[in-house]
Coordinates of C-alpha atoms in Angstrom, one line a residue:
X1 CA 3.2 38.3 -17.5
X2 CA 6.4 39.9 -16.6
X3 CA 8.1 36.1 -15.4
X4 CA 6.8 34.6 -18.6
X5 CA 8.6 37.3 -20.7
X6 CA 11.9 37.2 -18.6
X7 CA 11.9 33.5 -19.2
X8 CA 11.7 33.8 -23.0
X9 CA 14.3 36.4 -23.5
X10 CA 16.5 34.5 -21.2
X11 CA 16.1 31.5 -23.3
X12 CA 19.5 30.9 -25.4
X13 CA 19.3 31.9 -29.0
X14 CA 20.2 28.9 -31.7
X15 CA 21.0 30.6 -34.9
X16 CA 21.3 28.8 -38.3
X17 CA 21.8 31.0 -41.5
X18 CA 20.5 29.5 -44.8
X19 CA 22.5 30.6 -48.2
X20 CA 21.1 30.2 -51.4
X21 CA 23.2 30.6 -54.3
X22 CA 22.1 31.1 -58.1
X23 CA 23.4 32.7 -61.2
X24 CA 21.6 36.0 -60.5
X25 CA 21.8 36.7 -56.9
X26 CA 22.7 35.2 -53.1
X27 CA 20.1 35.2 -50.9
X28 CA 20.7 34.9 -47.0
X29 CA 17.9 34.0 -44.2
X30 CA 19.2 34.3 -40.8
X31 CA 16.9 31.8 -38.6
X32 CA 16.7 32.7 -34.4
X33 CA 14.4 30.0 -33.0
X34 CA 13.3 28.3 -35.7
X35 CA 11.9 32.0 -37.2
X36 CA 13.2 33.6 -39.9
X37 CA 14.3 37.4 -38.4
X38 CA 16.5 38.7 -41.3
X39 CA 16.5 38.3 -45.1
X40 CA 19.1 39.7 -47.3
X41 CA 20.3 39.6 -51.0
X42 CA 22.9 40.8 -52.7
X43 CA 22.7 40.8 -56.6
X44 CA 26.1 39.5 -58.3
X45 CA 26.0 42.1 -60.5
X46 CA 25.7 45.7 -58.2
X47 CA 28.9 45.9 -57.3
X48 CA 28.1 49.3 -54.8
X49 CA 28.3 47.7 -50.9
X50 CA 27.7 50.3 -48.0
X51 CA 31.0 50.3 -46.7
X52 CA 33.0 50.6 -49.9
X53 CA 35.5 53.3 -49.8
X54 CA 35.9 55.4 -53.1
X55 CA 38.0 57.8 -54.7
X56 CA 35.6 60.2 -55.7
X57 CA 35.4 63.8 -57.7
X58 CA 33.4 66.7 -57.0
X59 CA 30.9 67.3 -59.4
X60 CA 28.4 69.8 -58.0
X61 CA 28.3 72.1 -54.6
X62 CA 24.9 72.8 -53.4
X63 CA 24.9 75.6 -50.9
X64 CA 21.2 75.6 -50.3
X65 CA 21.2 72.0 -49.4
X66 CA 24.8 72.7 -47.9
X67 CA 26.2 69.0 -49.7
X68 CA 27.6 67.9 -52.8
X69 CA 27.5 65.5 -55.3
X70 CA 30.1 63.5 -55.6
X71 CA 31.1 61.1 -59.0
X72 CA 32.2 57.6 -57.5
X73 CA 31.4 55.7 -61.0
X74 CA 27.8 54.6 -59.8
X75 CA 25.8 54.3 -63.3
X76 CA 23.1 55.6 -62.4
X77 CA 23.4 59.0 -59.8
X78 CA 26.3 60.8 -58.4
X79 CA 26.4 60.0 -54.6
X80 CA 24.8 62.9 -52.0
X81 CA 27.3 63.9 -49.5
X82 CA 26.2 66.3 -46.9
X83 CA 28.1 68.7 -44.7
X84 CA 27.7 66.9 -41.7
X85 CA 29.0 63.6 -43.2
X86 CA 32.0 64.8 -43.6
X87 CA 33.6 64.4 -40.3
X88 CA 35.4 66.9 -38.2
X89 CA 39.2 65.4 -39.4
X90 CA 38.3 66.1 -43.2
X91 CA 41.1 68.9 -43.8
X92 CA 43.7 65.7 -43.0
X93 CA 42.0 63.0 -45.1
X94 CA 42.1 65.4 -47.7
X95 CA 46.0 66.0 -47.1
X96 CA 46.3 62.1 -46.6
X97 CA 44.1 61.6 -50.5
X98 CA 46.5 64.0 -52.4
X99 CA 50.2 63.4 -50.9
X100 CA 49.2 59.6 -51.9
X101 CA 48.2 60.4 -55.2
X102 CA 51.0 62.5 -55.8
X103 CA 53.6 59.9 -54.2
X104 CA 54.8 62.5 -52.2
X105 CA 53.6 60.4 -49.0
X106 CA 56.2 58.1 -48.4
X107 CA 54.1 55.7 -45.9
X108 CA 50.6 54.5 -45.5
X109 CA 51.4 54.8 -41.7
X110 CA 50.9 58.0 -40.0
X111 CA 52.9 58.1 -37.3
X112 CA 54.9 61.2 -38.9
X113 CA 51.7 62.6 -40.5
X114 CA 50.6 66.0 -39.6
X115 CA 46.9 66.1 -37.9
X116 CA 44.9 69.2 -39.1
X117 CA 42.3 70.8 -37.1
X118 CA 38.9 69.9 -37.4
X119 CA 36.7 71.8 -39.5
X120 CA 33.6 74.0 -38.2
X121 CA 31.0 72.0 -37.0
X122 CA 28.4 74.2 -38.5
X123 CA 30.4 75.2 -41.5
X124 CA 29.6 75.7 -45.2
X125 CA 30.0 73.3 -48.1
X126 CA 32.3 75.9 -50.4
X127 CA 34.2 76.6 -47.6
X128 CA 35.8 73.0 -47.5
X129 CA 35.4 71.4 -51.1
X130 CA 35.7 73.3 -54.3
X131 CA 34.0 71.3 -57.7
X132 CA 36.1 68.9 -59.7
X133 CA 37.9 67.9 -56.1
X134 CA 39.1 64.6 -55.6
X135 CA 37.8 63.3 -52.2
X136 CA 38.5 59.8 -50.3
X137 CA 34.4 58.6 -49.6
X138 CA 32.7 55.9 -48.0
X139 CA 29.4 54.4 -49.2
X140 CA 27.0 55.0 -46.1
X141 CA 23.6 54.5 -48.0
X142 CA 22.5 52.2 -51.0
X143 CA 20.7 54.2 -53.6
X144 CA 16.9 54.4 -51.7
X145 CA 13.7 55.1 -53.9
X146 CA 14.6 58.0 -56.7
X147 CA 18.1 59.2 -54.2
X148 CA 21.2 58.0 -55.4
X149 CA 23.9 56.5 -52.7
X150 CA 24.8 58.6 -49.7
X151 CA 28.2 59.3 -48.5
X152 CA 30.7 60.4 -45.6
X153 CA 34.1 61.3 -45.3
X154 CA 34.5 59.5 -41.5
X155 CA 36.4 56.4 -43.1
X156 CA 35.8 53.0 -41.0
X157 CA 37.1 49.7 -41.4
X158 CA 35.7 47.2 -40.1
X159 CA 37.2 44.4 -38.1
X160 CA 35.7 41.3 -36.4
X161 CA 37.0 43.0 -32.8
X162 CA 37.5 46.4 -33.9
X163 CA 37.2 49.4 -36.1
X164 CA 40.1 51.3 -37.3
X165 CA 39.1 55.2 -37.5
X166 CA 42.0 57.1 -38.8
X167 CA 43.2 60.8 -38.3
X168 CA 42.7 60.5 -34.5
X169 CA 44.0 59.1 -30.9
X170 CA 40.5 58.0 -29.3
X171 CA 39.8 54.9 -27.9
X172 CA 35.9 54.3 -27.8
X173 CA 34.5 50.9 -26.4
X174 CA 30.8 49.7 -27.1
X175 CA 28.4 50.3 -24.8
X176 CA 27.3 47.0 -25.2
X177 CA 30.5 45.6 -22.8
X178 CA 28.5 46.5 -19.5
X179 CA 31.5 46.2 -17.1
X180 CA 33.6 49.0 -16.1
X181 CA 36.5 46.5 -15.2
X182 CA 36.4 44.7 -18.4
X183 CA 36.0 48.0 -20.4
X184 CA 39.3 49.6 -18.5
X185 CA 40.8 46.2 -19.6
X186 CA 40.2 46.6 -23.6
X187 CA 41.3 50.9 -23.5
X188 CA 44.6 50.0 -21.7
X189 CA 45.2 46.9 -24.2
X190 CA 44.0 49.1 -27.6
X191 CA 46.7 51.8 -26.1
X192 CA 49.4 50.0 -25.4
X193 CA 49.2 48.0 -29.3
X194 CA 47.5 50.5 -31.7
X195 CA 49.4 52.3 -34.1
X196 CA 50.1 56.3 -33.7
X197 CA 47.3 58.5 -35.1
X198 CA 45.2 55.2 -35.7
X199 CA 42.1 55.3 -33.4
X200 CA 39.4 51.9 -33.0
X201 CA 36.6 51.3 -32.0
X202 CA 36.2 48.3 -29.7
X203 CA 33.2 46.1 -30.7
X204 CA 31.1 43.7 -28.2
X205 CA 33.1 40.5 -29.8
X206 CA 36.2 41.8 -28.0
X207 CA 35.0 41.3 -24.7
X208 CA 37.1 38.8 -23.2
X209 CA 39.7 38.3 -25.9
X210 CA 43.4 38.4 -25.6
X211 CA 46.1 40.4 -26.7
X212 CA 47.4 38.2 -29.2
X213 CA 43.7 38.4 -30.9
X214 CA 43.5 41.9 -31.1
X215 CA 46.8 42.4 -32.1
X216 CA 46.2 40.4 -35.5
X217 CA 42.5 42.4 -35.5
X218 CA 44.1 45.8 -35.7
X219 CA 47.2 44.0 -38.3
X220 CA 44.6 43.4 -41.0
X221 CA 42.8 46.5 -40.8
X222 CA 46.4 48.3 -41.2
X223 CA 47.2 46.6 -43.8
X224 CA 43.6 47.5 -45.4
X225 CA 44.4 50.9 -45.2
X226 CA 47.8 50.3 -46.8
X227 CA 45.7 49.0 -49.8
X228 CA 43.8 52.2 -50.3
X229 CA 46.9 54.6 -49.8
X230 CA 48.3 52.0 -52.5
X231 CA 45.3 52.0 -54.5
X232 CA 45.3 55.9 -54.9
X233 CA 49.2 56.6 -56.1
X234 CA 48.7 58.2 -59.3
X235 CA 44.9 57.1 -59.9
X236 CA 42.3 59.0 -61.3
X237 CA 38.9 59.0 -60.0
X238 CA 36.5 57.7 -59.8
X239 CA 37.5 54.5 -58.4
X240 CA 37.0 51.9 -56.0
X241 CA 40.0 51.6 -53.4
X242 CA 38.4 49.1 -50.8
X243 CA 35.6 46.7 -51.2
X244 CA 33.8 45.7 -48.1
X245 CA 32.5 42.1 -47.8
X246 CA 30.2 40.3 -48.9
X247 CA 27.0 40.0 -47.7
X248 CA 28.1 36.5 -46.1
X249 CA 31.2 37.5 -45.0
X250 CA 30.1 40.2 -43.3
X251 CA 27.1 38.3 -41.6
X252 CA 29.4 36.1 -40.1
X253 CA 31.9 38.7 -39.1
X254 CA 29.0 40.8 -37.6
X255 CA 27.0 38.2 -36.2
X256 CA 28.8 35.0 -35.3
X257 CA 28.6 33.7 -32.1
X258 CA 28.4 30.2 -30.4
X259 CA 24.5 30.3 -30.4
X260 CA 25.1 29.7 -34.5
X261 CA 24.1 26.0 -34.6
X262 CA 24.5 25.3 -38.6
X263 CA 25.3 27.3 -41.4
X264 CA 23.8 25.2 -44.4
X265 CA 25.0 26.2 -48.2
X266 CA 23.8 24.7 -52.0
X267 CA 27.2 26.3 -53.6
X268 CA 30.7 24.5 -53.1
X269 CA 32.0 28.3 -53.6
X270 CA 30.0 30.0 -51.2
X271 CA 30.6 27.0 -48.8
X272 CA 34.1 27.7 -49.4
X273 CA 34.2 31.1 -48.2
X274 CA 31.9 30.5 -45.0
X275 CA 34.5 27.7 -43.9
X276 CA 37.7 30.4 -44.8
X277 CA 35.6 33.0 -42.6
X278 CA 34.5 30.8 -39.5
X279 CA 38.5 29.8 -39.3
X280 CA 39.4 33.0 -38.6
X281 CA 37.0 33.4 -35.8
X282 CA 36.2 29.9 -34.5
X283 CA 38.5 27.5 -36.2
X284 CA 36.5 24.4 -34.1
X285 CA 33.5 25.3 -35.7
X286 CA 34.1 25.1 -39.3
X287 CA 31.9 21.5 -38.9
X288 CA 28.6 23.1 -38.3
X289 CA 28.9 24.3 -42.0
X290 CA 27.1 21.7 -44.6
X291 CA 26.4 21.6 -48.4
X292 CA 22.9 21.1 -49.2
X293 CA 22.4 19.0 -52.4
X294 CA 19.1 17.7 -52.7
X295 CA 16.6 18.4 -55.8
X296 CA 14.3 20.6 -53.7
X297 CA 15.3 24.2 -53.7
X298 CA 17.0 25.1 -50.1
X299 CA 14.8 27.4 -49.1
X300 CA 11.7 25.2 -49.5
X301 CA 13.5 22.6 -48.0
X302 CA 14.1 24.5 -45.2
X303 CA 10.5 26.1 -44.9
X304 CA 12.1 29.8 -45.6
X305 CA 9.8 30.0 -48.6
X306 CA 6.6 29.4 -46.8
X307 CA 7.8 31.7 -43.7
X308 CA 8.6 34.8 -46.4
X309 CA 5.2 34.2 -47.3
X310 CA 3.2 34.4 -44.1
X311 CA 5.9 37.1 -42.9
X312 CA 5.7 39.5 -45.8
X313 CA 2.8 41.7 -47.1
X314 CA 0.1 44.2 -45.6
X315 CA -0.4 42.1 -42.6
X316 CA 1.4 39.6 -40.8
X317 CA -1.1 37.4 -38.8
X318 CA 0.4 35.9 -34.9
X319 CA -0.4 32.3 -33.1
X320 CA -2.6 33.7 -31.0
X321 CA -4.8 35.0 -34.0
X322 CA -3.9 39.1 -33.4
X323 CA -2.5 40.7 -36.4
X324 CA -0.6 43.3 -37.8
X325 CA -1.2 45.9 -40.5
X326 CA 1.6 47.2 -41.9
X327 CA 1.8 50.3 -44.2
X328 CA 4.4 52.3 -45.7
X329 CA 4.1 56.1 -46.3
X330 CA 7.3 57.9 -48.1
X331 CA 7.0 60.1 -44.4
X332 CA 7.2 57.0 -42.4
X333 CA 6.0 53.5 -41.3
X334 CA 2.6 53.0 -39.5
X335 CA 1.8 49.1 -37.1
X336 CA -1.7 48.7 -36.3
X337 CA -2.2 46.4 -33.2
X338 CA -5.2 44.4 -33.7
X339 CA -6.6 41.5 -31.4
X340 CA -8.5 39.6 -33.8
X341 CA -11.7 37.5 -32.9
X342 CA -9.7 34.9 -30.1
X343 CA -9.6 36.8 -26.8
X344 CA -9.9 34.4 -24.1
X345 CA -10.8 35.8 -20.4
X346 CA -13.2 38.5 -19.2
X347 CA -10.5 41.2 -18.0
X348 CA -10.2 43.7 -21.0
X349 CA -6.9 45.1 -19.6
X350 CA -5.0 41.5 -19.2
X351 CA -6.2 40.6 -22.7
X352 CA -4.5 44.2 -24.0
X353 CA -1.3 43.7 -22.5
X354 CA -1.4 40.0 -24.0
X355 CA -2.2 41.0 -27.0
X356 CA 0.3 44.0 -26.9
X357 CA 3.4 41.9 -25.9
X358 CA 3.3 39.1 -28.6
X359 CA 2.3 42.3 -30.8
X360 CA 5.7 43.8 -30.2
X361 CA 8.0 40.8 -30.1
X362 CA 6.8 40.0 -33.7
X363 CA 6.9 43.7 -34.6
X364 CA 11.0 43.6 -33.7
X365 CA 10.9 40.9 -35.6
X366 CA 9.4 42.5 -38.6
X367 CA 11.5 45.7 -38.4
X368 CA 14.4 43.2 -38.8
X369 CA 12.9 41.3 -41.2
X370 CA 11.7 44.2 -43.5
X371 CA 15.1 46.1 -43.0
X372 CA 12.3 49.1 -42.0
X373 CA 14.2 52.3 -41.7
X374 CA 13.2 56.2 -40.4
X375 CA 10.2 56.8 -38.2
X376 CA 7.5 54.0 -37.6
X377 CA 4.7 54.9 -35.6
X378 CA 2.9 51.8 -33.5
X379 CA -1.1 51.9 -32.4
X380 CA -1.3 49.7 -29.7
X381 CA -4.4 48.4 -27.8
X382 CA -5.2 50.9 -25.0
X383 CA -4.0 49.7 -21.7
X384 CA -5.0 52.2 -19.3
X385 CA -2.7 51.5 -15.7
X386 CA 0.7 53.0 -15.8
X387 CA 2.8 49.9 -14.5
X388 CA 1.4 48.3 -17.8
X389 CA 2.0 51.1 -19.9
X390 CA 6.1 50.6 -18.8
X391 CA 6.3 46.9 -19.0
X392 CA 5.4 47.4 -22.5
X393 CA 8.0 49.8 -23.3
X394 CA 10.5 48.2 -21.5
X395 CA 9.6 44.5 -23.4
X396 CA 9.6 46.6 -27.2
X397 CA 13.4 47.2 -25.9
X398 CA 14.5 43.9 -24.6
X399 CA 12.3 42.7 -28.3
X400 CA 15.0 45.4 -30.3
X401 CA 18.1 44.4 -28.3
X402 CA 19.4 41.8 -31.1
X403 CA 18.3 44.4 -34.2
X404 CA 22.0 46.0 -34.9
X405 CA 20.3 48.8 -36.2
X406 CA 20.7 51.6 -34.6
X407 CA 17.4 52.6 -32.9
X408 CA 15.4 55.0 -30.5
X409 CA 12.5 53.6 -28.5
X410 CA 9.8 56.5 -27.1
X411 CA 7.4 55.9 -24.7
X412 CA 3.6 55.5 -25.2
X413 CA 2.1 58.7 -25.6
X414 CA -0.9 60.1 -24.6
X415 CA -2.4 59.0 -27.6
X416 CA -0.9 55.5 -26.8
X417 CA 1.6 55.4 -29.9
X418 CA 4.8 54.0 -29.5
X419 CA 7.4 56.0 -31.7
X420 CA 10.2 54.2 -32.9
X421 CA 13.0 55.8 -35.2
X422 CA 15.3 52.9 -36.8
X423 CA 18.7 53.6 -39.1
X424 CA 17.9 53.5 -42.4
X425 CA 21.3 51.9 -44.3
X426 CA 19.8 50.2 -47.4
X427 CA 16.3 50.2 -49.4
X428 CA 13.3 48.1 -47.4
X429 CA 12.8 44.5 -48.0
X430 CA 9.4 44.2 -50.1
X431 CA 8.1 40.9 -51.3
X432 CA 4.5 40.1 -52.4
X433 CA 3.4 37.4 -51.1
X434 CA -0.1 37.7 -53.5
X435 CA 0.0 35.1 -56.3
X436 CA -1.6 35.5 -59.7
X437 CA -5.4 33.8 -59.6
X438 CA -5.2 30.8 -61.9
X439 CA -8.6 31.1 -62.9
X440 CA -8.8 34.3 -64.0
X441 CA -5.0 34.7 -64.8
X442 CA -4.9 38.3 -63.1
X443 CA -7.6 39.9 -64.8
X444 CA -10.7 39.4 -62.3
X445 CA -13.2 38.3 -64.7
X446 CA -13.4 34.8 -66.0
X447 CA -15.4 33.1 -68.3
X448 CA -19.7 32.8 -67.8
X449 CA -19.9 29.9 -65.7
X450 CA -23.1 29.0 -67.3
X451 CA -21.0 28.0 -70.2
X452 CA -19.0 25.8 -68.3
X453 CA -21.3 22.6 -69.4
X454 CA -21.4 24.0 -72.8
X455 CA -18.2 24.0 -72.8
X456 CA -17.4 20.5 -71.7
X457 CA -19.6 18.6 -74.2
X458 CA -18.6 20.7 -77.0
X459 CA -14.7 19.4 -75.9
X460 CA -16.6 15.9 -75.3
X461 CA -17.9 15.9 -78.6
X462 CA -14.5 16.9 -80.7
X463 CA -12.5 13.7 -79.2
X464 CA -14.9 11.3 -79.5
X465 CA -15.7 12.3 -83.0
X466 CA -11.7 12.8 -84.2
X467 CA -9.8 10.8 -81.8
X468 CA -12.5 8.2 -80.6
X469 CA -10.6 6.6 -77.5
X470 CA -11.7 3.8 -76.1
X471 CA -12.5 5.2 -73.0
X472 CA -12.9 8.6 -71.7
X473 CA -12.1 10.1 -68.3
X474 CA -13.0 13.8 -67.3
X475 CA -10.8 15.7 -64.4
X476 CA -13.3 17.9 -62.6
X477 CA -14.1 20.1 -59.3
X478 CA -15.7 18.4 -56.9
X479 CA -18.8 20.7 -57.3
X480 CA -19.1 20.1 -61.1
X481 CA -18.6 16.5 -60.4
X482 CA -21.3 16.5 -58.1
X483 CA -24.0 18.3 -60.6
X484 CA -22.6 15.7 -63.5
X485 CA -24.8 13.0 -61.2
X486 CA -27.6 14.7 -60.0
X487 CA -30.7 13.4 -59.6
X488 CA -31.6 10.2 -62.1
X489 CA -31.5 11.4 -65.0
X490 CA -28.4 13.0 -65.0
X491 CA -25.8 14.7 -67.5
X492 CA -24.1 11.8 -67.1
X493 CA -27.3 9.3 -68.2
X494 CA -27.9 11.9 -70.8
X495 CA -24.3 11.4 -72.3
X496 CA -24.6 7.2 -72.2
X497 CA -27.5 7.7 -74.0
X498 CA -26.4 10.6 -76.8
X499 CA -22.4 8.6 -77.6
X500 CA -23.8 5.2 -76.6
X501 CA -20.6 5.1 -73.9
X502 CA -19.9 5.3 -70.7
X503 CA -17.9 8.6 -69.9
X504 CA -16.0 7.9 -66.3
X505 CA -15.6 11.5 -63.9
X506 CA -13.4 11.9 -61.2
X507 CA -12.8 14.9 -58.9
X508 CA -9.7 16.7 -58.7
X509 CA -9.8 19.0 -55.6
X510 CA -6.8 21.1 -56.9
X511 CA -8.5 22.4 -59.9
X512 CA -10.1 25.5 -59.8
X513 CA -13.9 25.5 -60.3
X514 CA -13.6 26.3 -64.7
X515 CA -11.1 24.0 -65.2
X516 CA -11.4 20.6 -66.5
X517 CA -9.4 18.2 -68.7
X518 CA -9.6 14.8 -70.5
X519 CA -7.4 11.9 -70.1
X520 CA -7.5 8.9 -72.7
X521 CA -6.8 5.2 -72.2
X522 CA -2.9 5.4 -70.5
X523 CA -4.2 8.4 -68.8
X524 CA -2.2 11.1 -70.9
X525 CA -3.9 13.8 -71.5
X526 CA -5.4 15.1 -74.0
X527 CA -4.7 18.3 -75.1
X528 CA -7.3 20.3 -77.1
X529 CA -5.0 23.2 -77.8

């Protein structure tokens, strides 16, 4: 078991990322293996993106809640910020906000800039901001459920190598970039080029990239932040002073890498963009990007539409036949492991583990998938030996290692729950899958199907009496078809015998059991309605 999983999760990832542009919205399925892992849209018309900066005014303390809420021209709510949002360097981005406002900040650099002290860690909310305040904010949380957006004061910009964190002198590199010489590399190069009182973060992209590349990186950001300090001289809030990327942008900024085998578009505009984008970070791959044109929408085309279906809803059934039930509480998330009715084998605890391990690839896939956020609790099937217990905690975090998410995997309990807690940035994907029954047209009831014969000769009779076509044909079920002929003397003898014609049936296998229609001499139908 453990050589076939090491074998799959060493197997190279080929991404392809499918766009699909309309009037209303852009929708984005990011494909890993031919399976669909992530699904996002953005609507053209919210124009609130986590990662948008704002100038914002103080509306409202709440000491009992120790937070605020702050006015950053969202329609709806005023944004939630909390005390511990606000980020220990607050007392200088407050400085920074009103000497550019003011003009009396002649720079957007600080290398001359005064660094205040950081406020208390377990301070209070009055003690900082005062109502009606202006205060520079981040978006850090679409609205979720009934909560308006959330917000912090720890302004980041992101880069596709680095984050620019202002107001301090640290150099952090992700723990993602496992080796110690190639992290003392990226801190020495970050020191020697980054600007005074400008710290970065270094992401996992910048492992193994020049000087040169992480010069230009850190250039942009700069000049980012000399657009806010721009944006605020002499502005009143609320308004927006950065705008983070797109949702496509930012995919390929966050996610691009040489396993990205095609990036396939149906809008010249978008196509645009992704080819400007993949320039900037792999100028030789700007070919793998193609317009889709063809009369089938893209995502049917590309059998996204049938994988949302099969994906989405209570329970997501696996190849094996085990399935997931998946239920949403407003406390948290519960995954119920279930083997289904095609265990092969006589040992019980083999067929758990089986089970367990396609059980919890699929459920890292689902997280993903779902965008699932806060605390989801997973019932596994029992496995009752230790070692077995571990290689399944240790596969659910090789599973989670391509979620960037932030995440915290537990260890079976001694209930044999798995507890996972995942960051929750943006409201859940939701979809139903169920379609409206075509019989009954939602309502569960349909018509006495006793009547259903009635019903046809009473049509039968109408046309031949008003419209008298030559000849007749009747679309039916299959199972109406066959009672039409049964036995000798069937209806259909009966009805040569009654309108001294023929009338011809065929069988339709589409058509629901009620439904019938009648089709005249071209074979148009004809409508009774």
């Amino acid at each position: 078991m453990q050589g076939i999983l090491t074998k799959k999760n060493n197997k190279a990832l080929e991404k392809e990322l499918i766009i699909n542009s309309n009037q209303k919205e852009i929708q984005l399925a990011l494909i890993e293996n031919k399976k669909l892992v992530e699904l996002h849209n953005q609507s053209l018309k919210n124009n609130l993106i986590v990662g948008d900066i704002y100038l914002g005014r103080v509306t409202k303390l709440l000491p009992g809640l120790n937070a605020a809420f702050v006015n950053i021209g969202h329609s709806k709510k005023d944004a939630f910020l909390h005390y511990t949002d606000l980020g220990p360097k607050l007392k200088s981005l407050v400085n920074f906000t009103n000497g550019a406002i003011e003009g009396s900040l002649p720079t957007h650099l600080l290398k001359g800039f005064k660094i205040e002290s950081d406020i208390l860690k377990k301070g209070k909310i009055n003690q900082v901001l005062t109502k009606g305040q202006n205060i520079l904010v981040q978006v850090l949380k679409e609205p979720i459920s009934t909560k308006g957006p959330r917000l912090c004061c720890e302004i980041t910009i992101a880069g596709r190598y680095v984050v620019l964190t202002p107001f301090t002198n640290v150099i952090a590199v992700s723990k993602k970039v496992t080796s110690d010489d190639e992290r003392e590399r990226l801190r020495r190069l970050m020191e020697s080029i980054r600007p005074k009182n400008f710290g970065f973060i270094v992401r996992t992209a910048a492992e193994g990239k020049r000087v040169a590349e992480l010069h230009e990186d850190i250039t942009e950001l700069v000049n980012k932040w000399e657009k806010i300090y721009k944006e605020l001289h002499e502005s009143a809030a609320p308004i927006k002073c950065l705008s983070e990327l797109n949702k496509t942008k930012s995919l390929i900024r966050d996610f691009w890498n040489e396993s990205f085998a095609r990036v396939i578009v149906n809008d010249k505009k978008v196509q645009e963009e992704v080819i400007s984008e993949i320039k900037k970070v792999a100028p030789k791959r700007v070919d793998i990007v193609k317009f889709y044109s063809g009369s089938k929408p893209i995502f049917d085309q590309f059998g996204i539409t049938k994988q949302i279906k099969s994906s989405f809803g209570k329970t997501a059934t696996m190849a094996s036949g085990a399935y997931l039930v998946i239920e949403s509480t407003e406390a948290m998330h519960v995954v119920d492991v279930n083997s289904g009715h095609k265990m092969v084998g006589n040992d019980q605890e083999q067929n758990a583990l089986r089970v367990n391990m396609e059980s919890a690839a699929e459920i890292a896939r689902q997280l993903r998938l779902r965008d699932i956020g806060g605390i989801i609790i997973i019932d596994f099937i029992d496995v009752r030996k230790n070692e077995n217990k571990v290689k399944l905690f240790q596969s659910m975090k090789q599973f989670m290692a391509e979620d960037n998410a932030k995440h915290t995997i537990l260890p079976l309990s001694k209930f044999g729950l798995m507890q996972i807690t995942r960051e929750r940035v943006r409201p859940a994907v939701t979809i139903s899958t169920a379609e409206q029954c075509p019989v009954c047209n939602g309502t569960g009831k349909i018509n006495p199907s006793i009547l259903l014969l009635d019903d046809i000769k009473r049509d039968l009779e109408f046309i031949i009496k008003s419209q008298s076509p030559k000849n007749l044909t009747i679309h039916v079920h299959p199972f109406v078809n066959a009672y039409l002929r049964k036995g000798f003397w069937s209806l259909l003898m009966q009805w040569r015998k009654e309108y001294g014609r023929w009338i011809r049936v065929t069988t339709d296998s589409k058509y629901h059991m009620m439904k019938y229609c009648f089709f005249d001499d071209n074979d148009d139908e004809i409508r009774l309605n």
